CSV table of C-alpha atoms and ligand atoms in Angstrom, one decimal:
chain,number,residue,atom,x,y,z
S,1,MET,CA,-0.1,-0.3,0.0
S,2,THR,CA,1.5,3.5,-0.9
S,3,ARG,CA,1.6,6.1,1.8
S,4,THR,CA,-0.6,8.7,1.1
S,5,ASP,CA,-0.6,12.4,2.1
S,6,TYR,CA,-3.4,11.9,4.5
S,7,ASP,CA,-1.7,8.9,6.1
S,8,ASP,CA,1.3,11.3,6.6
S,9,PHE,CA,-1.1,14.1,8.0
S,10,LEU,CA,-2.9,11.5,10.3
S,11,TYR,CA,0.2,10.3,11.9
S,12,ARG,CA,1.3,13.9,12.5
S,13,ILE,CA,-1.9,15.0,14.3
S,14,ARG,CA,-2.3,11.7,16.4
S,15,GLU,CA,1.3,12.0,17.5
S,16,LEU,CA,0.0,15.7,18.3
S,17,HIS,CA,-3.1,14.6,20.2
S,18,ASP,CA,-1.0,12.4,22.2
S,19,LEU,CA,1.3,15.1,23.2
S,20,HIS,CA,-1.6,17.0,24.4
S,21,GLN,CA,-3.1,14.3,26.1
S,22,ILE,CA,0.2,13.8,28.2
S,23,ASP,CA,0.3,17.4,28.8
S,24,GLY,CA,-3.3,16.9,30.5
S,25,TRP,CA,-2.1,14.1,32.6
S,26,LEU,CA,1.0,16.1,33.9
S,27,GLN,CA,-1.7,18.7,34.9
S,28,TRP,CA,-3.9,15.9,36.6
S,29,ASP,CA,-1.2,14.7,38.5
S,30,GLN,CA,-0.1,18.1,39.6
S,31,GLN,CA,-3.6,19.0,41.0
S,32,VAL,CA,-4.5,15.5,42.3
S,33,THR,CA,-1.5,13.5,43.4
S,34,MET,CA,1.8,15.2,42.9
S,35,PRO,CA,3.8,16.0,46.0
S,36,ALA,CA,4.4,20.1,46.8
S,37,GLY,CA,7.8,19.5,46.3
S,38,GLY,CA,7.7,18.2,42.7
S,39,SER,CA,6.6,21.9,41.4
S,40,GLY,CA,9.8,22.8,39.9
S,41,ASP,CA,10.5,19.8,38.0
S,42,ARG,CA,7.1,19.7,36.6
S,43,ALA,CA,6.8,23.1,35.3
S,44,ALA,CA,10.4,22.1,33.4
S,45,GLN,CA,8.6,18.9,32.2
S,46,MET,CA,5.4,21.1,31.0
S,47,ALA,CA,7.5,23.7,29.2
S,48,THR,CA,9.5,21.1,27.5
S,49,LEU,CA,6.4,19.2,26.1
S,50,SER,CA,5.0,22.6,25.0
S,51,GLY,CA,8.0,23.2,23.2
S,52,LEU,CA,7.6,19.8,21.7
S,53,ILE,CA,4.1,20.4,20.7
S,54,HIS,CA,4.9,23.9,19.3
S,55,GLU,CA,7.8,22.4,17.3
S,56,ARG,CA,5.6,19.6,15.8
S,57,LEU,CA,2.6,22.0,15.0
S,58,THR,CA,4.8,24.6,12.9
S,59,ASP,CA,6.9,21.8,11.3
S,60,PRO,CA,7.2,23.1,7.6
S,61,ARG,CA,6.4,19.5,6.6
S,62,LEU,CA,3.2,19.7,8.1
S,63,GLY,CA,2.6,23.0,6.2
S,64,GLU,CA,3.2,21.4,2.9
S,65,LEU,CA,0.9,18.6,3.7
S,66,LEU,CA,-1.8,20.8,4.7
S,67,ASP,CA,-1.3,22.9,1.2
S,68,ARG,CA,-1.6,19.7,-0.7
S,69,LEU,CA,-4.8,18.3,1.0
S,70,ALA,CA,-6.3,21.7,0.9
S,71,ASP,CA,-7.4,21.0,-2.6
S,72,ALA,CA,-6.8,17.2,-2.5
S,73,PRO,CA,-9.9,14.9,-4.4
S,74,GLY,CA,-11.7,12.5,-2.4
S,75,LEU,CA,-11.6,13.6,1.3
S,76,ASP,CA,-14.6,13.0,3.1
S,77,ASP,CA,-16.2,15.7,5.3
S,78,ALA,CA,-14.6,14.4,8.3
S,79,GLN,CA,-11.2,14.4,6.8
S,80,ALA,CA,-11.6,17.7,5.2
S,81,ALA,CA,-12.5,18.8,8.9
S,82,ASN,CA,-9.3,17.5,10.3
S,83,VAL,CA,-7.4,19.2,7.6
S,84,ARG,CA,-9.3,22.7,8.2
S,85,GLU,CA,-9.0,22.5,12.1
S,86,THR,CA,-5.3,21.5,11.7
S,87,ARG,CA,-4.6,24.4,9.6
S,88,ARG,CA,-6.5,26.8,12.0
S,89,ASP,CA,-4.6,25.7,15.0
S,90,ARG,CA,-1.2,25.8,12.9
S,91,ASP,CA,-1.9,29.2,11.5
S,92,ARG,CA,-2.5,30.7,14.9
S,93,ALA,CA,0.9,29.1,16.0
S,94,VAL,CA,2.9,30.2,12.9
S,95,ARG,CA,1.9,33.7,12.5
S,96,VAL,CA,2.8,34.9,16.1
S,97,PRO,CA,6.8,35.2,16.6
S,98,PRO,CA,8.3,32.9,18.8
S,99,ALA,CA,9.9,35.6,20.6
S,100,LEU,CA,6.7,37.2,21.5
S,101,VAL,CA,5.1,33.8,22.5
S,102,GLN,CA,8.3,33.3,25.1
S,103,ALA,CA,7.7,36.9,26.3
S,104,PHE,CA,4.1,36.5,26.8
S,105,ALA,CA,4.6,33.4,29.0
S,106,ARG,CA,7.1,35.3,31.4
S,107,ALA,CA,4.8,38.0,31.4
S,108,LYS,CA,2.0,35.9,32.4
S,109,ALA,CA,3.9,34.0,35.0
S,110,LEU,CA,5.0,37.3,36.4
S,111,ALA,CA,1.5,39.1,36.3
S,112,PHE,CA,0.0,35.5,38.0
S,113,ASP,CA,2.5,35.8,40.9
S,114,VAL,CA,1.7,39.8,41.4
S,115,TRP,CA,-1.9,39.0,41.0
S,116,GLN,CA,-1.9,36.4,43.8
S,117,ALA,CA,-0.3,38.7,46.4
S,118,ALA,CA,-2.4,41.7,45.1
S,119,ARG,CA,-5.9,40.3,45.4
S,120,PRO,CA,-5.8,39.5,49.2
S,121,ALA,CA,-3.9,42.8,49.9
S,122,ASP,CA,-6.7,44.6,47.6
S,123,ASP,CA,-3.8,46.4,45.9
S,124,PHE,CA,-4.9,47.1,42.3
S,125,ARG,CA,-1.8,49.4,41.7
S,126,SER,CA,0.9,46.9,41.9
S,127,PHE,CA,-1.2,44.9,39.5
S,128,ALA,CA,-1.9,47.3,37.0
S,129,PRO,CA,1.5,47.7,35.1
S,130,HIS,CA,1.4,44.0,34.6
S,131,LEU,CA,-2.0,44.0,33.3
S,132,GLU,CA,-1.2,46.6,30.7
S,133,GLU,CA,1.8,44.7,29.7
S,134,LEU,CA,-0.4,41.5,29.1
S,135,VAL,CA,-2.8,43.5,27.2
S,136,ARG,CA,-0.3,45.1,25.0
S,137,MET,CA,1.2,42.0,24.2
S,138,ALA,CA,-2.3,40.4,23.6
S,139,ARG,CA,-3.1,43.2,20.8
S,140,GLU,CA,0.1,42.5,19.5
S,141,MET,CA,-0.7,39.0,19.2
S,142,ALA,CA,-3.9,39.7,17.6
S,143,ALA,CA,-2.3,41.8,15.0
S,144,HIS,CA,-0.2,38.9,13.9
S,145,ILE,CA,-3.1,36.3,13.8
S,146,GLY,CA,-5.5,38.7,12.1
S,147,TYR,CA,-9.1,39.6,12.3
S,148,ALA,CA,-11.7,40.8,10.5
S,149,HIS,CA,-13.2,43.8,12.7
S,150,GLU,CA,-11.7,44.4,15.9
S,151,PRO,CA,-8.5,42.9,17.6
S,152,TYR,CA,-10.9,41.2,20.1
S,153,ASP,CA,-12.1,39.0,17.6
S,154,ALA,CA,-8.7,37.2,17.0
S,155,LEU,CA,-8.6,36.2,21.1
S,156,LEU,CA,-12.2,35.2,21.4
S,157,ASP,CA,-11.4,32.9,18.3
S,158,GLU,CA,-9.1,30.8,20.4
S,159,PHE,CA,-11.9,29.9,22.8
S,160,GLU,CA,-14.8,30.1,20.7
S,161,PRO,CA,-14.2,29.6,16.7
S,162,GLY,CA,-16.8,31.0,14.3
S,163,MET,CA,-17.8,33.8,17.0
S,164,SER,CA,-17.1,37.6,16.4
S,165,ALA,CA,-17.4,40.2,19.2
S,166,ALA,CA,-19.9,41.8,17.2
S,167,ALA,CA,-21.9,38.3,17.3
S,168,VAL,CA,-21.4,38.0,21.0
S,169,GLN,CA,-22.7,41.6,21.3
S,170,ALA,CA,-25.7,40.9,19.6
S,171,VAL,CA,-26.8,38.0,21.6
S,172,PHE,CA,-25.5,39.6,24.8
S,173,GLN,CA,-27.5,42.9,24.6
S,174,PRO,CA,-31.0,41.3,24.7
S,175,LEU,CA,-30.0,39.0,27.6
S,176,GLY,CA,-28.8,41.9,29.8
S,177,THR,CA,-31.8,43.9,29.6
S,178,GLU,CA,-34.1,40.9,30.0
S,179,LEU,CA,-32.2,39.7,33.0
S,180,ARG,CA,-32.1,43.0,34.7
S,181,GLY,CA,-36.0,43.2,34.2
S,182,ILE,CA,-36.1,39.5,35.7
S,183,LEU,CA,-34.1,40.5,38.7
S,184,ASP,CA,-36.3,43.7,39.2
S,185,GLY,CA,-39.6,41.3,39.1
S,186,LEU,CA,-37.8,39.1,41.9
S,187,GLU,CA,-37.2,41.9,44.2
S,188,GLY,CA,-39.4,41.8,47.3
S,189,ALA,CA,-40.2,38.2,46.7
S,190,PRO,CA,-40.0,36.4,50.1
S,191,GLU,CA,-36.5,34.6,50.4
S,192,PRO,CA,-36.5,30.9,50.6
S,193,ARG,CA,-35.2,29.1,53.7
S,194,THR,CA,-31.1,28.2,53.2
S,195,ASP,CA,-30.1,27.5,56.6
S,196,PHE,CA,-29.9,23.6,56.2
S,197,LEU,CA,-27.4,23.7,53.3
S,198,THR,CA,-24.7,24.8,56.0
S,199,ARG,CA,-24.9,22.2,58.4
S,200,THR,CA,-22.3,19.5,58.9
S,201,TYR,CA,-22.3,16.9,55.9
S,202,ASP,CA,-19.8,14.3,56.1
S,203,PRO,CA,-17.5,14.4,52.8
S,204,ALA,CA,-17.5,10.5,52.7
S,205,ARG,CA,-21.2,10.1,52.6
S,206,GLN,CA,-21.5,13.1,50.2
S,207,GLN,CA,-18.7,11.2,47.9
S,208,THR,CA,-20.9,8.2,48.0
S,209,PHE,CA,-23.8,10.0,46.6
S,210,CYS,CA,-22.1,11.9,44.0
S,211,ARG,CA,-20.4,8.9,42.7
S,212,ALA,CA,-23.8,7.1,42.3
S,213,LEU,CA,-25.2,10.2,40.8
S,214,ILE,CA,-22.8,10.4,38.1
S,215,ALA,CA,-23.2,6.9,37.0
S,216,ASP,CA,-27.0,7.2,36.9
S,217,LEU,CA,-26.2,10.1,34.5
S,218,GLY,CA,-24.3,7.9,32.2
S,219,TYR,CA,-20.7,8.8,33.3
S,220,ASP,CA,-18.7,5.7,32.8
S,221,LEU,CA,-16.4,5.3,35.8
S,222,GLU,CA,-14.6,2.2,33.9
S,223,ARG,CA,-13.2,5.0,31.4
S,224,GLY,CA,-13.0,7.9,34.2
S,225,ARG,CA,-12.4,8.6,37.6
S,226,LEU,CA,-13.8,10.7,40.4
S,227,ASP,CA,-10.9,12.5,42.5
S,228,GLU,CA,-10.3,15.7,44.8
S,229,SER,CA,-8.4,18.6,44.0
S,230,ALA,CA,-8.8,22.3,45.2
S,231,HIS,CA,-10.7,23.5,42.0
S,232,PRO,CA,-13.1,21.0,40.3
S,233,PHE,CA,-12.0,20.2,36.9
S,234,THR,CA,-12.4,17.7,33.8
S,235,ILE,CA,-9.6,16.3,31.9
S,236,GLY,CA,-9.2,13.7,29.2
S,237,ASN,CA,-10.7,12.7,26.3
S,238,GLY,CA,-12.4,9.2,25.0
S,239,ASP,CA,-11.5,6.2,27.1
S,240,ASP,CA,-10.0,8.1,30.0
S,241,VAL,CA,-11.9,11.1,31.0
S,242,ARG,CA,-11.3,12.5,34.8
S,243,ILE,CA,-13.3,15.0,36.9
S,244,THR,CA,-12.5,16.2,40.3
S,245,VAL,CA,-14.5,17.9,43.0
S,246,ARG,CA,-14.1,19.5,46.7
S,247,TYR,CA,-16.2,18.1,49.7
S,248,ASN,CA,-17.0,21.0,51.7
S,249,PRO,CA,-18.6,19.8,54.9
S,250,ARG,CA,-20.1,22.9,55.7
S,251,PHE,CA,-21.8,23.6,52.5
S,252,LEU,CA,-23.4,20.6,50.8
S,253,PRO,CA,-24.2,22.0,47.6
S,254,SER,CA,-20.4,22.6,46.6
S,255,ALA,CA,-19.5,19.1,45.6
S,256,LEU,CA,-23.1,18.0,44.6
S,257,PHE,CA,-23.3,20.3,41.6
S,258,ALA,CA,-19.8,20.6,41.1
S,259,ALA,CA,-19.8,16.8,40.3
S,260,ILE,CA,-23.0,17.1,38.1
S,261,HIS,CA,-21.4,20.2,36.3
S,262,GLU,CA,-18.0,18.2,35.6
S,263,ALA,CA,-19.7,15.1,34.7
S,264,GLY,CA,-21.6,17.3,31.8
S,265,HIS,CA,-18.1,18.0,30.7
S,266,ALA,CA,-17.1,14.3,30.8
S,267,LEU,CA,-20.3,13.0,29.4
S,268,TYR,CA,-19.0,15.2,26.2
S,269,GLU,CA,-15.4,14.1,26.2
S,270,GLN,CA,-16.6,10.2,26.4
S,271,GLY,CA,-19.4,10.6,23.9
S,272,LEU,CA,-17.3,12.0,21.1
S,273,ASP,CA,-16.9,9.4,18.1
S,274,PRO,CA,-14.5,6.8,18.7
S,275,ALA,CA,-13.9,6.4,15.0
S,276,HIS,CA,-12.2,9.7,15.0
S,277,ARG,CA,-10.1,9.3,18.1
S,278,ARG,CA,-6.8,11.3,18.3
S,279,THR,CA,-7.8,13.6,15.7
S,280,PRO,CA,-9.5,17.0,15.7
S,281,MET,CA,-13.0,15.3,14.6
S,282,GLY,CA,-12.6,13.2,18.2
S,283,ASN,CA,-12.4,16.7,20.1
S,284,ALA,CA,-14.6,19.2,21.4
S,285,VAL,CA,-16.0,22.2,19.1
S,286,SER,CA,-15.3,24.7,21.3
S,287,LEU,CA,-15.3,26.2,25.0
S,288,GLY,CA,-18.8,27.8,24.8
S,289,VAL,CA,-20.4,24.2,23.7
S,290,HIS,CA,-18.4,22.2,26.5
S,291,GLU,CA,-19.7,24.6,28.9
S,292,SER,CA,-23.2,24.0,27.6
S,293,GLN,CA,-23.1,20.4,28.5
S,294,SER,CA,-22.0,21.1,32.0
S,295,ARG,CA,-24.7,23.6,32.7
S,296,LEU,CA,-27.3,21.7,31.0
S,297,TRP,CA,-26.7,18.7,33.4
S,298,GLU,CA,-26.0,20.9,36.5
S,299,ASN,CA,-28.4,23.7,36.4
S,300,MET,CA,-31.3,22.6,34.0
S,301,ILE,CA,-31.6,19.1,34.8
S,302,GLY,CA,-29.6,18.9,38.3
S,303,ARG,CA,-31.5,21.8,39.6
S,304,SER,CA,-34.9,20.9,38.6
S,305,PRO,CA,-38.0,19.9,40.7
S,306,GLU,CA,-38.3,16.6,38.7
S,307,PHE,CA,-34.7,15.7,39.4
S,308,TRP,CA,-34.9,16.4,43.2
S,309,ALA,CA,-38.5,14.5,43.2
S,310,HIS,CA,-36.3,11.2,42.5
S,311,TYR,CA,-33.1,12.0,44.4
S,312,PHE,CA,-33.8,14.2,47.6
S,313,PRO,CA,-35.3,11.0,49.2
S,314,ARG,CA,-32.2,9.3,48.6
S,315,LEU,CA,-30.4,12.2,49.9
S,316,GLN,CA,-32.2,12.4,52.9
S,317,ALA,CA,-31.7,9.0,53.6
S,318,LEU,CA,-27.8,9.4,53.5
S,319,PHE,CA,-28.2,12.4,55.6
S,320,PRO,CA,-31.4,11.5,57.9
S,321,ASP,CA,-30.6,14.1,60.9
S,322,GLU,CA,-29.1,16.7,58.9
S,323,LEU,CA,-32.0,16.9,56.5
S,324,ALA,CA,-34.9,15.8,58.8
S,325,ASP,CA,-36.9,19.1,58.8
S,326,VAL,CA,-36.5,19.7,55.0
S,327,SER,CA,-39.0,19.0,52.2
S,328,ALA,CA,-37.8,18.2,48.6
S,329,ALA,CA,-39.6,21.6,47.5
S,330,GLU,CA,-37.5,23.5,50.2
S,331,PHE,CA,-34.5,21.7,48.8
S,332,VAL,CA,-35.0,22.9,45.4
S,333,ARG,CA,-36.0,26.4,46.3
S,334,ALA,CA,-32.5,26.7,48.3
S,335,VAL,CA,-30.5,25.5,45.6
S,336,ASN,CA,-31.9,28.1,43.1
S,337,VAL,CA,-31.9,30.9,45.4
S,338,VAL,CA,-31.4,34.1,43.3
S,339,ARG,CA,-29.3,36.8,44.9
S,340,PRO,CA,-27.2,39.6,43.2
S,341,SER,CA,-23.7,39.1,44.4
S,342,LEU,CA,-20.2,40.7,43.9
S,343,VAL,CA,-18.7,37.2,43.2
S,344,ARG,CA,-19.1,35.5,39.8
S,345,VAL,CA,-18.2,32.0,41.2
S,346,GLU,CA,-20.9,32.3,43.8
S,347,ALA,CA,-23.7,33.3,41.4
S,348,ASP,CA,-26.9,31.7,40.6
S,349,GLU,CA,-28.2,31.0,37.3
S,350,VAL,CA,-30.1,34.3,36.9
S,351,THR,CA,-27.1,36.6,37.7
S,352,TYR,CA,-24.3,34.7,36.5
S,353,ALA,CA,-24.6,35.8,32.9
S,354,LEU,CA,-24.6,39.6,34.1
S,355,HIS,CA,-21.4,38.9,35.8
S,356,ILE,CA,-20.2,37.6,32.3
S,357,LEU,CA,-21.5,41.1,30.6
S,358,VAL,CA,-19.5,43.1,33.2
S,359,ARG,CA,-16.4,41.4,32.1
S,360,PHE,CA,-17.1,41.2,28.3
S,361,ASP,CA,-17.8,44.9,28.1
S,362,ILE,CA,-14.5,45.7,30.1
S,363,GLU,CA,-12.0,43.5,28.4
S,364,ARG,CA,-13.3,44.1,24.8
S,365,ALA,CA,-12.7,47.9,25.7
S,366,LEU,CA,-9.3,46.8,27.0
S,367,VAL,CA,-8.1,45.1,24.2
S,368,ASN,CA,-9.5,47.4,21.5
S,369,GLY,CA,-7.6,50.1,23.3
S,370,ALA,CA,-10.8,52.0,24.3
S,371,VAL,CA,-9.6,52.4,27.9
S,372,GLY,CA,-6.2,51.6,29.7
S,373,PRO,CA,-5.9,49.6,33.4
S,374,ASP,CA,-5.9,52.9,35.3
S,375,GLY,CA,-10.0,53.1,34.6
S,376,LEU,CA,-10.5,49.6,35.2
S,377,PRO,CA,-11.6,49.9,39.2
S,378,GLU,CA,-14.3,52.6,38.6
S,379,LEU,CA,-15.3,51.1,35.0
S,380,TRP,CA,-15.8,47.7,37.1
S,381,ARG,CA,-18.3,49.4,39.7
S,382,GLU,CA,-20.1,51.3,37.0
S,383,ARG,CA,-20.6,48.4,34.8
S,384,MET,CA,-21.6,46.4,38.1
S,385,ARG,CA,-24.3,49.1,38.9
S,386,HIS,CA,-25.6,49.0,35.6
S,387,TYR,CA,-26.0,45.2,35.3
S,388,LEU,CA,-26.5,44.0,38.9
S,389,GLY,CA,-27.4,47.1,40.6
S,390,ILE,CA,-24.6,46.8,43.0
S,391,ALA,CA,-21.0,47.6,43.5
S,392,PRO,CA,-17.8,46.3,45.6
S,393,ALA,CA,-16.4,48.9,48.0
S,394,ASP,CA,-12.9,47.2,47.2
S,395,ASP,CA,-11.1,45.7,44.2
S,396,ARG,CA,-10.4,42.4,45.8
S,397,ASP,CA,-14.3,41.3,44.9
S,398,GLY,CA,-13.8,44.0,42.1
S,399,VAL,CA,-11.4,44.2,39.1
S,400,LEU,CA,-9.2,41.8,41.1
S,401,GLN,CA,-11.5,38.8,41.5
S,402,ASP,CA,-10.9,36.6,38.6
S,403,ILE,CA,-7.7,34.6,37.3
S,404,HIS,CA,-8.5,35.0,33.8
S,405,TRP,CA,-6.9,38.4,32.9
S,406,ALA,CA,-3.8,37.7,35.5
S,407,ILE,CA,-3.1,34.6,33.0
S,408,GLY,CA,-3.5,36.5,29.8
S,409,SER,CA,-6.7,34.8,28.9
S,410,PHE,CA,-8.6,37.8,27.0
S,411,GLY,CA,-11.7,36.3,25.3
S,412,TYR,CA,-12.6,33.6,27.3
S,413,PHE,CA,-15.1,35.0,29.5
S,414,PRO,CA,-18.0,35.2,26.9
S,415,THR,CA,-17.8,31.2,26.6
S,416,TYR,CA,-19.2,30.9,30.1
S,417,ALA,CA,-22.6,32.6,29.0
S,418,LEU,CA,-22.9,31.4,25.5
S,419,GLY,CA,-22.8,28.0,27.1
S,420,ASN,CA,-26.0,29.0,29.3
S,421,LEU,CA,-27.5,30.0,26.0
S,422,TYR,CA,-26.6,27.2,24.0
S,423,ALA,CA,-27.7,24.9,26.7
S,424,ALA,CA,-31.1,26.4,27.2
S,425,GLN,CA,-31.6,26.1,23.2
S,426,LEU,CA,-30.7,22.6,23.3
S,427,ARG,CA,-32.8,21.9,26.1
S,428,GLU,CA,-35.9,23.3,24.3
S,429,ALA,CA,-35.2,21.1,21.2
S,430,MET,CA,-34.8,18.4,23.4
S,431,LEU,CA,-38.1,18.8,25.2
S,432,ARG,CA,-39.8,19.1,21.5
S,433,GLU,CA,-38.3,15.8,20.6
S,434,ILE,CA,-38.3,13.8,23.9
S,435,PRO,CA,-42.0,14.7,25.1
S,436,ASP,CA,-41.6,12.7,28.3
S,437,LEU,CA,-38.3,14.1,29.2
S,438,VAL,CA,-39.5,15.6,32.5
S,439,ALA,CA,-41.2,12.3,33.3
S,440,GLN,CA,-37.8,10.5,32.6
S,441,VAL,CA,-35.6,12.6,34.8
S,442,GLY,CA,-38.3,12.4,37.6
S,443,ARG,CA,-37.5,8.6,37.6
S,444,GLY,CA,-34.0,9.1,37.5
S,445,LEU,CA,-33.7,7.9,33.8
S,446,PHE,CA,-31.1,9.9,31.6
S,447,GLN,CA,-30.6,7.6,28.5
S,448,LYS,CA,-32.7,9.4,26.3
S,449,PRO,CA,-31.3,13.0,26.7
S,450,LEU,CA,-28.0,11.7,27.0
S,451,GLU,CA,-28.2,9.8,23.5
S,452,TRP,CA,-30.1,12.8,22.0
S,453,LEU,CA,-26.9,14.9,23.1
S,454,ARG,CA,-24.4,12.2,21.9
S,455,GLU,CA,-26.3,12.2,18.1
S,456,ARG,CA,-26.6,16.0,18.0
S,457,VAL,CA,-23.7,17.7,20.0
S,458,HIS,CA,-21.1,14.9,21.0
S,459,ARG,CA,-20.4,12.7,18.0
S,460,PRO,CA,-20.0,15.6,15.3
S,461,GLY,CA,-16.8,16.6,17.2
S,462,ARG,CA,-15.4,19.7,15.2
S,463,LEU,CA,-17.3,18.8,11.9
S,464,HIS,CA,-19.1,22.5,12.2
S,465,PRO,CA,-18.2,25.5,14.1
S,466,ALA,CA,-20.3,26.0,17.0
S,467,PRO,CA,-22.7,28.4,15.9
S,468,GLU,CA,-23.4,25.7,12.8
S,469,LEU,CA,-23.7,22.9,15.4
S,470,ILE,CA,-26.3,24.4,17.5
S,471,ARG,CA,-28.3,25.6,14.3
S,472,ARG,CA,-28.2,21.9,13.3
S,473,ALA,CA,-28.9,20.7,16.6
S,474,THR,CA,-31.7,23.1,17.3
S,475,GLY,CA,-32.9,24.3,13.9
S,476,ALA,CA,-32.1,27.9,14.8
S,477,PRO,CA,-28.9,30.0,15.1
S,478,PRO,CA,-27.7,30.6,18.6
S,479,ASP,CA,-29.9,33.5,20.3
S,480,ALA,CA,-30.6,34.4,24.1
S,481,SER,CA,-34.4,34.0,23.7
S,482,HIS,CA,-34.4,30.4,24.6
S,483,PHE,CA,-32.5,31.1,27.7
S,484,ILE,CA,-34.7,33.9,28.9
S,485,ARG,CA,-37.7,31.9,28.3
S,486,TYR,CA,-36.2,29.1,30.6
S,487,ILE,CA,-35.4,31.6,33.4
S,488,ARG,CA,-38.6,33.4,33.3
S,489,THR,CA,-40.7,30.2,33.5
S,490,LYS,CA,-38.4,28.3,36.1
S,491,TYR,CA,-38.0,31.1,38.6
S,492,GLY,CA,-41.6,32.7,38.0
S,493,ALA,CA,-42.8,29.2,39.4
S,494,LEU,CA,-39.9,28.8,42.1
S,495,TYR,CA,-40.8,32.5,43.3
S,496,ASN,CA,-44.4,32.4,42.4
S,497,GLN,CA,-44.0,35.6,40.4
S,498,ALA,CA,-45.3,36.8,37.1
S,499,LEU,CA,-41.9,37.2,35.4
B,1,ZN,ZN1,-17.6,24.1,33.5
C-alpha cells in the first residue's frame, strides 16, 4: 500500500493529540497527586512538552501537507474537517513570532504571581502595570493572527471559533436587558430558607452520593475517575476522562453540583465519536459548547424539581438527621436561590450571565484600546451597578477577583454565558423531541437526553463551528431568547411571581 498524504498527515495529528493528552495527565497529576516539592521539576517538564508541541505543529512538512490536502480530491467531510481544523491551529501558532510567545509566557507568569499577592491585599495599583503589559502583548498577538473587525475577535477565536465580538454583542445585548428586568421582578419576593445547606455533611457520605449520581447520568467510571482537588475540573478525552470535586463539609451544594457540572463536561468527552479518536474530529468543538454540556446537566436537569423528586429521598436517607426538617420543594428552592452578589463564581443562574456581561464589556474595551488599566476599578463598579445594581467597595471583590486576565486569557469569559444560552436552546429542542423528558428525569432515567446529546452535539466533534452545530441541533442559530424563556418559566414558578 502506498503511503498517501492523508496517512502522513494522520500520523502527525495523532502524535500531536497524544502530546496534548500527556500534557493533560501532567496537569492532572499536579493537581491531584503530586507532592508539593515536585512543582519545579513539573514546570520544566511541561515547558519541554509545550516546546515539543509547538515544534511539531509549526513543522514546515506539516504546512506542505496541509497545502496539498487543502485541494486534494476524495477527502470525506470528516477528513476535510481534520485538515481545516489543523490548519486553523497551525496558522495561529505560526503567525505569532516565537519571541513574542516566550515574552508573553514570562509576562503571564510574573503577572500571575503579582495578582496572587495583590488580590488579598486589595492592591490594584501593583497589578495594573502587569495587566497593561499583558494587554499590549495580546493586542500585538491579535495583530499577527489577524482579524476581520477588531483585535478582540482574534483572541475570542481561540476559545469560540466562528464567533466574533459583534456576534457576541448581538446575543448579549437583549440578554442583559431581559435579565435585569427579571431581577427587578424578583425584588421583594419572599426569600427561601437556606439554613440547612450549611449544616455539617460528612464528606465520605457526600462522595458516595456523588459517585452514584454521576454513574446514573451515564458517566462511565470504567473510563473515568472521580478524585479531589482544590478546584473542580475535567480532563482527558475518549476512554480516559477524569473529574475532580472538593467536598466542603459545611456547604452541601458545593460538591453535589460540581460533580454534576464536571460529569456534564466528561459525558461530552466520553461521547465523542470513537471512529475519530486522536484527531480534531474526536475533540470538543469550543469552550462554549463544552460549557453548554456542564450547565445543561448541572442547572437545567440537576437543579430541577423533577430531578430532586427522585433524588431528594435518597439524599435524605444518607443524611437523615441533617435533612430531617427539610422537604424536597424547600431543597429545590434553596439550591436555586437568586441573590445579586459581588463574586462571579458564587453567582446563581439568573445573575451569572450578568457577571459575564460586566467582564465582556471591560475586556473588549481593554483589548480594543478604548480604556487603559487605570480606569478599570471605576469602570468595574459602573458596569456592576448597571447590570447587577450593586458594586464592590474594594477591588478584591471587584476588578481583581478573577484569575483570567492575570494569566492573559482575554476572550475567554463570553464562553461561559454562551454555554448557558446554547444549553437552554438545546434543552428546548430536546423537550420538543423527547415529550416525556421531565417524567424520565423524575424517575432518575437519563438515557434519552444523553443519547440525544450524543447524536446532536457529541459525535459531530469539530465537523461544524459552534454556531452551525447549534443551528443543526436545534433548527435555529444561537440567540438568547431560549435562555430568557427558560429563566422566566423556572424562576416565575419557584418564586411564585409573574416574570
Ligand atoms: Zn465548566
